[in-house]
Structure formats: structure tokens, C-alpha cells
CSV table of C-alpha atoms in Angstrom, one decimal:
chain,number,residue,atom,x,y,z
G,1,MET,CA,68.7,91.7,126.4
G,2,LEU,CA,71.0,89.3,128.2
G,3,GLU,CA,68.1,87.1,129.2
G,4,VAL,CA,67.0,86.8,125.6
G,5,LEU,CA,70.6,86.1,124.5
G,6,HIS,CA,71.1,83.4,127.2
G,7,ARG,CA,67.7,81.8,126.3
G,8,LEU,CA,68.5,81.7,122.5
G,9,GLY,CA,72.2,80.9,123.0
G,10,SER,CA,73.3,83.1,120.2
G,11,ILE,CA,71.9,85.7,117.8
G,12,GLN,CA,73.1,85.9,114.2
G,13,PHE,CA,74.7,89.1,113.1
G,14,ASP,CA,74.3,90.4,109.6
G,15,PRO,CA,75.6,93.8,108.3
G,16,ILE,CA,72.6,94.6,106.0
G,17,ALA,CA,70.8,97.5,107.7
G,18,VAL,CA,68.1,98.6,105.3
G,19,ALA,CA,65.4,97.8,107.9
G,20,GLY,CA,67.6,97.4,110.9
G,21,ARG,CA,70.4,94.9,111.4
G,22,ASN,CA,69.4,91.3,112.0
G,23,HIS,CA,70.5,91.1,115.6
G,24,ASP,CA,68.8,94.4,116.4
G,25,LEU,CA,65.5,93.2,114.8
G,26,VAL,CA,65.7,89.9,116.8
G,27,LEU,CA,66.0,91.9,120.0
G,28,HIS,CA,63.4,94.5,119.0
G,29,ALA,CA,60.9,91.7,118.5
G,30,ARG,CA,61.5,90.4,122.1
G,31,VAL,CA,62.6,93.4,124.2
G,32,ALA,CA,60.3,96.3,124.9
G,33,ASP,CA,61.6,99.7,123.8
G,34,TYR,CA,64.8,98.2,122.5
G,35,GLU,CA,67.3,100.6,121.0
G,36,PRO,CA,70.2,99.5,118.8
G,37,ALA,CA,72.7,101.5,120.8
G,38,TRP,CA,72.1,99.1,123.7
G,39,CYS,CA,74.3,96.5,122.0
G,40,ASN,CA,77.2,98.9,122.2
G,41,LEU,CA,76.7,99.1,126.0
G,42,LEU,CA,77.0,95.3,126.2
G,43,TYR,CA,80.2,95.5,124.2
G,44,GLU,CA,81.7,98.1,126.5
G,45,GLY,CA,80.7,96.0,129.5
G,46,ARG,CA,82.3,92.9,127.9
G,47,GLU,CA,79.0,91.0,128.4
G,48,ILE,CA,78.7,89.9,124.8
G,49,PHE,CA,81.2,88.5,122.4
G,50,GLU,CA,81.2,88.0,118.6
G,51,THR,CA,82.1,84.6,117.2
G,52,THR,CA,81.0,82.1,114.5
G,53,ASN,CA,78.1,79.9,115.5
G,54,LYS,CA,76.3,78.7,112.3
G,55,ALA,CA,77.1,82.2,111.1
G,56,LEU,CA,78.7,85.3,112.6
G,57,SER,CA,76.8,85.6,115.9
G,58,PHE,CA,76.7,87.2,119.3
G,59,ILE,CA,77.0,85.0,122.3
G,60,PRO,CA,77.2,85.7,126.1
G,61,ALA,CA,80.8,86.5,126.8
G,62,SER,CA,80.6,84.0,129.7
G,63,GLU,CA,80.3,81.2,127.1
G,64,PHE,CA,83.6,82.0,125.4
G,65,PRO,CA,85.4,78.9,126.6
G,66,TRP,CA,82.8,76.7,124.8
G,67,PHE,CA,83.5,78.6,121.5
G,68,ARG,CA,87.3,78.7,121.7
G,69,SER,CA,87.7,76.0,118.9
G,70,ASN,CA,86.4,77.9,115.9
G,71,SER,CA,86.7,77.2,112.2
G,72,GLY,CA,85.3,80.6,111.3
G,73,ARG,CA,83.1,81.3,108.3
G,74,LYS,CA,85.7,79.9,105.7
G,75,GLY,CA,87.1,76.9,107.5
G,76,SER,CA,90.3,76.4,109.6
G,77,ARG,CA,92.4,75.6,106.6
G,78,PHE,CA,91.7,78.9,104.9
G,79,HIS,CA,92.5,80.9,108.0
G,80,ALA,CA,95.7,79.0,108.7
G,81,ALA,CA,96.8,79.6,105.1
G,82,ALA,CA,96.0,83.3,105.4
G,83,LEU,CA,98.4,83.6,108.3
G,84,ALA,CA,101.1,81.4,106.7
G,85,GLU,CA,101.0,83.0,103.3
G,86,ASN,CA,100.9,86.5,104.7
G,87,ALA,CA,103.3,86.0,107.6
G,88,ALA,CA,105.0,89.5,107.3
G,89,VAL,CA,101.6,91.3,107.1
G,90,ALA,CA,100.3,89.2,110.1
G,91,GLU,CA,103.3,90.0,112.2
G,92,GLY,CA,103.0,93.7,111.5
G,93,VAL,CA,99.3,93.8,112.1
G,94,LEU,CA,99.7,92.1,115.5
G,95,GLU,CA,102.5,94.4,116.5
G,96,ARG,CA,100.4,97.5,115.7
G,97,ILE,CA,97.4,96.3,117.7
G,98,ARG,CA,99.7,95.3,120.6
G,99,ALA,CA,101.2,98.8,120.7
G,100,ASP,CA,98.2,101.0,119.7
G,101,GLY,CA,95.2,99.2,121.0
G,102,PRO,CA,91.9,98.6,119.0
G,103,LEU,CA,92.4,99.1,115.3
G,104,SER,CA,90.3,98.4,112.2
G,105,SER,CA,91.4,97.3,108.7
G,106,THR,CA,91.2,101.0,107.6
G,107,ASP,CA,94.1,101.8,110.0
G,108,PHE,CA,96.4,99.8,107.8
G,109,GLU,CA,97.6,100.3,104.2
G,110,ARG,CA,96.0,97.7,101.9
G,111,GLN,CA,98.3,94.8,101.3
G,112,SER,CA,98.0,92.4,98.4
G,113,GLY,CA,97.9,88.7,99.1
G,114,ARG,CA,96.9,85.3,97.8
G,115,THR,CA,93.7,84.9,99.7
G,116,GLN,CA,90.4,85.6,97.8
G,117,ASP,CA,87.0,86.8,98.9
G,118,TRP,CA,83.6,85.1,98.4
G,119,PHE,CA,83.6,86.1,94.7
G,120,GLY,CA,87.1,84.9,93.9
G,121,MET,CA,88.6,88.3,93.9
G,122,PRO,CA,92.0,89.1,95.6
G,123,GLU,CA,91.2,90.0,99.2
G,124,ASN,CA,93.1,92.6,101.3
G,125,ALA,CA,95.7,90.6,103.2
G,126,VAL,CA,95.2,92.8,106.2
G,127,ARG,CA,91.5,91.8,106.4
G,128,SER,CA,92.4,88.2,105.9
G,129,VAL,CA,94.9,88.1,108.8
G,130,LEU,CA,92.5,90.1,111.1
G,131,GLU,CA,89.8,87.5,110.5
G,132,ALA,CA,92.3,84.6,110.8
G,133,TYR,CA,93.6,86.0,114.1
G,134,THR,CA,90.0,86.2,115.5
G,135,VAL,CA,89.4,82.6,114.5
G,136,THR,CA,92.6,81.4,116.2
G,137,GLY,CA,91.8,83.3,119.4
G,138,VAL,CA,94.6,85.8,119.3
G,139,ILE,CA,92.4,88.9,118.9
G,140,GLY,CA,88.7,89.7,119.2
G,141,LEU,CA,86.2,92.4,118.4
G,142,ALA,CA,86.6,95.4,120.6
G,143,ARG,CA,83.8,97.5,119.1
G,144,ARG,CA,82.0,98.4,115.9
G,145,ASP,CA,81.6,101.7,114.2
G,146,GLY,CA,78.6,100.9,112.0
G,147,ASN,CA,79.9,97.8,110.2
G,148,LEU,CA,83.5,98.7,110.7
G,149,ARG,CA,85.1,96.3,113.2
G,150,TYR,CA,87.9,97.3,115.7
G,151,TYR,CA,90.1,94.5,117.0
G,152,ASP,CA,92.2,94.2,120.1
G,153,LEU,CA,94.2,91.5,121.9
G,154,LEU,CA,91.9,88.9,123.4
G,155,GLU,CA,93.5,89.3,126.8
G,156,ARG,CA,92.5,92.9,126.9
G,157,LEU,CA,88.9,92.1,126.0
G,158,LEU,CA,87.9,89.2,128.4
G,159,PRO,CA,88.7,88.4,132.0
G,160,ALA,CA,91.8,86.3,132.6
G,161,ALA,CA,89.7,83.7,134.5
G,162,LEU,CA,87.5,83.2,131.5
G,163,LEU,CA,90.5,82.9,129.1
G,164,GLU,CA,92.2,80.4,131.4
G,165,ARG,CA,89.3,78.0,131.5
G,166,GLU,CA,89.9,75.0,129.2
G,167,VAL,CA,86.9,73.1,127.9
G,168,PRO,CA,87.6,69.9,126.0
G,169,GLU,CA,87.0,70.2,122.3
G,170,ARG,CA,84.3,67.5,122.2
G,171,GLU,CA,82.4,69.3,125.0
G,172,GLN,CA,82.7,72.5,123.0
G,173,LEU,CA,81.1,70.8,119.9
G,174,ARG,CA,78.4,69.3,122.1
G,175,HIS,CA,77.7,72.8,123.5
G,176,LYS,CA,77.5,74.3,120.0
G,177,LEU,CA,75.1,71.6,118.8
G,178,LEU,CA,72.9,72.2,121.9
G,179,SER,CA,73.0,76.0,121.2
G,180,ARG,CA,71.4,75.4,117.8
G,181,TYR,CA,68.6,73.5,119.3
G,182,ARG,CA,68.3,76.2,122.0
G,183,ALA,CA,68.1,79.0,119.4
G,184,HIS,CA,65.3,77.3,117.4
G,185,GLY,CA,63.4,75.4,120.1
G,186,LEU,CA,61.8,72.7,117.9
G,187,LEU,CA,64.5,71.4,115.5
G,188,GLY,CA,64.5,67.9,114.2
G,189,PRO,CA,67.5,65.5,114.5
G,190,GLY,CA,68.8,66.5,111.1
G,191,GLY,CA,68.3,70.3,111.5
G,192,ALA,CA,67.3,72.3,108.5
G,193,GLY,CA,69.5,73.7,105.7
G,194,GLY,CA,72.8,74.9,107.2
G,195,THR,CA,71.5,74.7,110.8
G,196,PHE,CA,74.4,72.5,111.9
G,197,ALA,CA,77.1,74.0,109.7
G,198,ARG,CA,80.7,74.0,111.1
G,199,ILE,CA,79.9,71.4,113.8
G,200,ALA,CA,82.0,68.4,113.0
G,201,ASN,CA,80.9,65.9,110.3
G,202,PRO,CA,77.5,64.1,110.1
G,203,PRO,CA,78.6,60.9,111.9
G,204,GLU,CA,80.2,62.8,114.7
G,205,ARG,CA,77.2,65.1,115.0
G,206,ASN,CA,75.0,62.0,115.4
G,207,GLU,CA,77.1,60.8,118.2
G,208,LEU,CA,77.0,64.3,119.9
G,209,ARG,CA,73.3,64.4,119.5
G,210,LYS,CA,73.0,60.9,121.0
G,211,GLU,CA,75.0,62.1,124.0
G,212,LEU,CA,72.8,65.1,124.5
G,213,ILE,CA,69.7,62.9,124.5
G,214,GLU,CA,71.1,60.2,126.7
G,215,GLY,CA,72.3,62.8,129.1
G,216,GLY,CA,68.8,64.3,129.3
G,217,ALA,CA,69.6,67.7,127.8
G,218,LEU,CA,67.5,67.0,124.7
G,219,VAL,CA,64.1,65.3,124.8
G,220,PRO,CA,62.5,63.7,121.6
G,221,VAL,CA,58.9,64.7,121.1
G,222,GLU,CA,56.2,64.3,118.5
G,223,VAL,CA,54.1,67.3,117.4
G,224,GLU,CA,50.7,66.8,115.9
G,225,GLY,CA,50.7,67.7,112.3
G,226,VAL,CA,54.5,67.8,112.1
G,227,ARG,CA,56.3,65.0,110.3
G,228,GLY,CA,59.0,63.1,112.3
G,229,LYS,CA,60.4,63.6,115.7
G,230,ARG,CA,61.6,66.9,117.1
G,231,LEU,CA,64.1,67.6,119.9
G,232,VAL,CA,63.3,70.0,122.7
G,233,LEU,CA,65.5,71.3,125.5
G,234,ALA,CA,64.6,69.4,128.7
G,235,GLU,CA,64.0,72.6,130.7
G,236,GLU,CA,61.6,73.8,128.0
G,237,LEU,CA,59.5,70.7,127.8
G,238,ALA,CA,56.9,72.2,130.1
G,239,LEU,CA,56.2,74.9,127.4
G,240,LEU,CA,54.8,72.1,125.1
G,241,GLN,CA,53.0,70.4,127.9
G,242,ALA,CA,51.3,73.5,129.2
G,243,PRO,CA,51.7,76.3,126.6
G,244,ALA,CA,51.0,79.9,127.7
G,245,GLU,CA,48.2,81.8,126.0
G,246,PRO,CA,49.7,83.7,123.0
G,247,THR,CA,49.9,87.5,123.4
G,248,SER,CA,47.8,89.7,121.1
G,249,SER,CA,50.8,91.8,120.1
G,250,VAL,CA,52.4,92.1,116.6
G,251,ALA,CA,56.1,91.6,116.0
G,252,PHE,CA,58.2,92.0,112.9
G,253,ILE,CA,60.5,89.0,112.5
G,254,ALA,CA,64.1,89.4,111.2
G,255,PRO,CA,65.0,87.4,108.1
G,256,PHE,CA,67.7,85.4,110.0
G,257,ASP,CA,65.8,85.0,113.2
G,258,SER,CA,66.2,81.5,114.4
G,259,LEU,CA,62.4,81.1,114.3
G,260,LEU,CA,62.7,81.0,110.5
G,261,TRP,CA,65.5,78.5,110.2
G,262,ASP,CA,63.3,75.5,109.5
G,263,THR,CA,61.1,76.5,106.6
G,264,ALA,CA,59.5,73.0,106.4
G,265,LEU,CA,58.3,73.4,110.0
G,266,LEU,CA,57.0,76.9,109.2
G,267,ALA,CA,54.9,75.4,106.4
G,268,SER,CA,53.5,72.5,108.5
G,269,LEU,CA,53.0,74.3,111.8
G,270,PHE,CA,52.2,77.8,110.7
G,271,ASP,CA,51.1,77.2,107.1
G,272,PHE,CA,53.5,79.9,106.1
G,273,GLU,CA,55.9,79.8,103.1
G,274,TYR,CA,59.2,81.5,103.9
G,275,VAL,CA,62.0,82.2,101.4
G,276,TRP,CA,64.6,84.9,102.0
G,277,GLU,CA,64.9,86.6,98.6
G,278,GLY,CA,67.8,89.0,99.2
G,279,PHE,CA,70.1,87.1,96.9
G,280,PHE,CA,67.5,86.7,94.1
G,281,PRO,CA,67.5,89.0,91.1
G,282,ALA,CA,64.7,91.6,91.5
G,283,ALA,CA,62.7,90.1,88.6
G,284,LYS,CA,62.6,86.7,90.4
G,285,ARG,CA,61.4,88.0,93.8
G,286,ARG,CA,57.9,87.1,94.7
G,287,TRP,CA,57.9,89.5,97.7
G,288,GLY,CA,60.9,91.8,98.1
G,289,TYR,CA,64.5,92.3,99.0
G,290,TYR,CA,64.4,92.6,102.8
G,291,VAL,CA,61.0,91.5,104.0
G,292,LEU,CA,59.9,90.9,107.6
G,293,PRO,CA,57.2,88.2,108.4
G,294,ILE,CA,54.5,89.6,110.6
G,295,LEU,CA,53.7,87.6,113.7
G,296,PHE,CA,50.3,88.2,115.5
G,297,GLY,CA,49.9,86.1,118.6
G,298,ASP,CA,50.8,82.6,117.4
G,299,LEU,CA,50.0,83.2,113.7
G,300,LEU,CA,52.2,84.4,110.9
G,301,VAL,CA,49.7,86.6,109.1
G,302,GLY,CA,51.7,88.5,106.4
G,303,ARG,CA,54.9,90.3,105.5
G,304,ILE,CA,56.1,93.9,105.5
G,305,GLU,CA,59.0,95.5,103.6
G,306,PRO,CA,60.1,98.6,105.5
G,307,ARG,CA,63.1,100.9,104.7
G,308,ILE,CA,64.7,103.1,107.3
G,309,ASP,CA,65.8,106.5,105.9
G,310,GLY,CA,68.0,107.9,108.6
G,311,ASP,CA,68.8,111.2,106.8
G,312,ARG,CA,65.0,112.0,106.6
G,313,ALA,CA,64.1,110.4,109.9
G,314,SER,CA,61.4,108.3,108.2
G,315,VAL,CA,60.4,104.8,107.6
G,316,GLN,CA,59.2,103.9,104.1
G,317,VAL,CA,56.8,101.0,103.8
G,318,LEU,CA,57.4,99.7,100.3
G,319,ASP,CA,54.9,96.9,100.4
G,320,VAL,CA,52.7,94.6,102.6
G,321,TRP,CA,51.4,91.1,101.8
G,322,TRP,CA,48.7,89.4,103.8
G,323,GLU,CA,48.4,85.7,104.0
G,324,GLU,CA,45.5,84.2,102.0
G,325,GLY,CA,42.3,84.3,104.1
G,326,PHE,CA,43.6,86.9,106.6
G,327,ALA,CA,41.6,90.1,106.9
G,328,PRO,CA,43.3,92.7,109.1
G,329,ARG,CA,40.1,94.7,109.6
G,330,ARG,CA,38.0,91.7,110.6
G,331,THR,CA,40.6,90.1,113.0
G,332,ASP,CA,39.9,91.0,116.6
G,333,GLY,CA,42.7,93.1,118.1
G,334,PHE,CA,44.9,93.1,115.1
G,335,VAL,CA,44.5,96.7,113.9
G,336,ASP,CA,45.4,98.2,117.3
G,337,ALA,CA,48.3,95.7,117.7
G,338,MET,CA,49.7,96.6,114.3
G,339,ARG,CA,49.5,100.3,115.1
G,340,ASP,CA,51.4,99.7,118.3
G,341,ALA,CA,54.0,97.6,116.4
G,342,LEU,CA,54.5,100.4,113.8
G,343,ARG,CA,54.9,103.0,116.6
G,344,ALA,CA,57.5,100.8,118.3
G,345,TYR,CA,59.3,100.3,115.0
G,346,LEU,CA,59.4,104.1,114.4
G,347,ARG,CA,61.1,104.5,117.9
G,348,PHE,CA,63.5,101.6,117.0
G,349,ALA,CA,64.4,103.4,113.7
G,350,ASN,CA,64.7,106.8,115.4
G,351,ALA,CA,62.2,108.1,112.9
G,352,ASP,CA,59.2,110.4,113.3
G,353,ARG,CA,57.0,109.4,110.4
G,354,LEU,CA,55.8,106.6,108.2
G,355,GLU,CA,55.7,107.0,104.4
G,356,TRP,CA,53.5,104.5,102.6
G,357,ALA,CA,53.8,103.4,99.0
G,358,GLU,CA,50.9,104.8,96.9
G,359,HIS,CA,49.3,101.4,96.4
G,360,LEU,CA,49.1,100.9,100.2
G,361,ALA,CA,46.4,103.6,100.7
G,362,THR,CA,44.1,101.1,102.6
G,363,GLU,CA,46.9,100.1,105.0
G,364,LYS,CA,47.9,103.8,105.5
G,365,ARG,CA,44.3,104.6,106.6
G,366,LEU,CA,43.9,101.5,108.7
G,367,PHE,CA,47.2,101.7,110.6
G,368,LEU,CA,47.8,105.4,110.8
G,369,ALA,CA,50.7,105.5,113.4
G,370,ARG,CA,52.5,108.5,114.9
G,371,PRO,CA,55.4,108.4,117.3
């Protein structure tokens, strides 16, 4: 797990758990026999840390000094205002954590405040100051209970030597920019969508990128069939020059996996159209709410929409969509690989059976999978 995290630089966290949380799915696709509980072990060992990098993400704890300057998800002004406008609440929250140890927002009475949530509704001032304190480096995440976060003083979460290390802010920004290229592997200079969100402004990012190229950390390359130049980590250039043979295994890719960041690249390189439809009204969805692309070797061959029912220890397959021209039965090795992937997913979900939607009778017969 740590090897994957160091290689990607960071892994995005998302609380939606209908098919498994995003970071768990990212690791499940790359680590054999991965179990979601393993992340808790890394927390307890203080080997991973939660911070904002493009979005809320996990990073190796050893990289904390390069992520100390943090604007959070809402921007540094918002969080500074949350502390200033709720000074009494902020002081009380910090005193309780200092005295009692790790606490969550539910350990405090709800307090009204001027800050607002994403939908413009009044936000619990306690939650506002907890988030602001994490952004300003006063507290950090001690553990999670499901999606409930427990916070503690930063000096009780990370070694003193790590907290004492000072990294210049420009070097921090350069490291964050490099981490986005590391996570994806083949981004263009301008990134894609919100790839470079919260890293300075465009002119400064251009200067940071230039420094990374001139320093040899990033290498511009051209890929046949892909428009424009791409930037590759210098230590990974050999992967383009002498690529390994793709494995014949199947993996289900998380919606916020860094592989899917650049949808234009997916279209040109994999001939695969990707849109996450979670925020779409149901009537406007072409596929579904929480759909996982299916990777077979070096091909994106379809999509699957699973649901984990923990109470019934089952996985419901709501739908499967195959790419045009792809025939599972006639593709060498695919049926067995898909069966293996479904068995692995059952273990991941701690489930003992698959339940297929009625219209998927063909897939049910073809991929019959038991734990």
C-alpha cells in the first residue's frame, strides 16, 4: 500500500461508499487481497496523513513538510474568516481537544455561525473551525469512524522532527505540482479540468513547471496519436521507452482514480469516453450513479455498476455496459479474468454472494463467481 501511495504521490479520498470508498477502490485495483481496514492500520502507525491535494487526499506522512502550506478545499480566506468570526467557539474547541484528546464534531454541541456550506446554508461553526484548524496546521486527523473524523493536536500525531522541518513555500508548491504529474503519469502542461487546482495562479504554475523541466524532474514527450506534448517523470521515462507487457487481469477503476483525470487523453489513447455522472439527475445519466470502468490488460472494455449491501453481505450488480465492438466471450482470457476480479471484489466487500439485475442473465451465466 505504501509503495502504491509513494508512487502515485497521493490518493483522493471521497466519502461516498456505495461501491467502496474511492481510496479503497484505488488500492484494491493495485494491491492484491486489499482490505479497507488496512488504511486504519496505516493511520494508527502514523504512516499516512490526510490533507488537500487537488481534493481531500491521503499522502505519505513523511511528505507532510511539503504540504504544510494549505488553502484547504474552500481557500485560505474562508478558513481564516471561520476562525476570526467564531473566535470563542474556536478557542473552546481547541481547549477540549488539548484536554481530552481526539474528538469529532459530534462531541460538541452545535454552534451557529456565519460560515456557510457548499449549498449556501448555515454551517455548524464547530465543523468550520475544525476544518480551519486542520488547514492552518494546528490539528490533524487522528482516525475515522466510517466518515466521522476525529481530530487531535498535530504535535501528538506526527514526529517532532517532521514538524520541525521547514520547507520554503515555493518548494512546497513545486512539490505539489510534481505530485499531480506523478499521480497521473502522462499529463499535458495545462493539466485537465481541475488537475492543478489550489496550486498558485496560472502564471506562477507555468514558472514552477518550467523549473521542474529545467531541473530534469519532468521530461516533455510526444505520444503517437495524442495531441500536444505530455510531461513524464524522469524516473518513469523508461516505461515509455520499453513498456512492460500488459497483464491479462481485470481491474475495476474508481471514479476519482488519477488514471481518469484527463478525459481527453482517455478518448485519444483508449478510445474511451468517461464522464462521472454522480451529480447528474437520474434521467440525464447515460450510464449510472457510481460506475466503475473495467480495465482488461491495457484496454478499457466496459463499465460496471456494483452496490455493496453490508447488511446482507452481498454485492448487487445493477448494470454492465460493454464498449462497442468488445465481445467478452470471444476475447481470449477475459472471462476467467473477469471471474477472478469479481471474486476479489466480493472479498473486498466482505460479501459472500453476487446478485445480478434481471436483465444481466447472460453476464450472470458467463461470470458465475463464488467467494
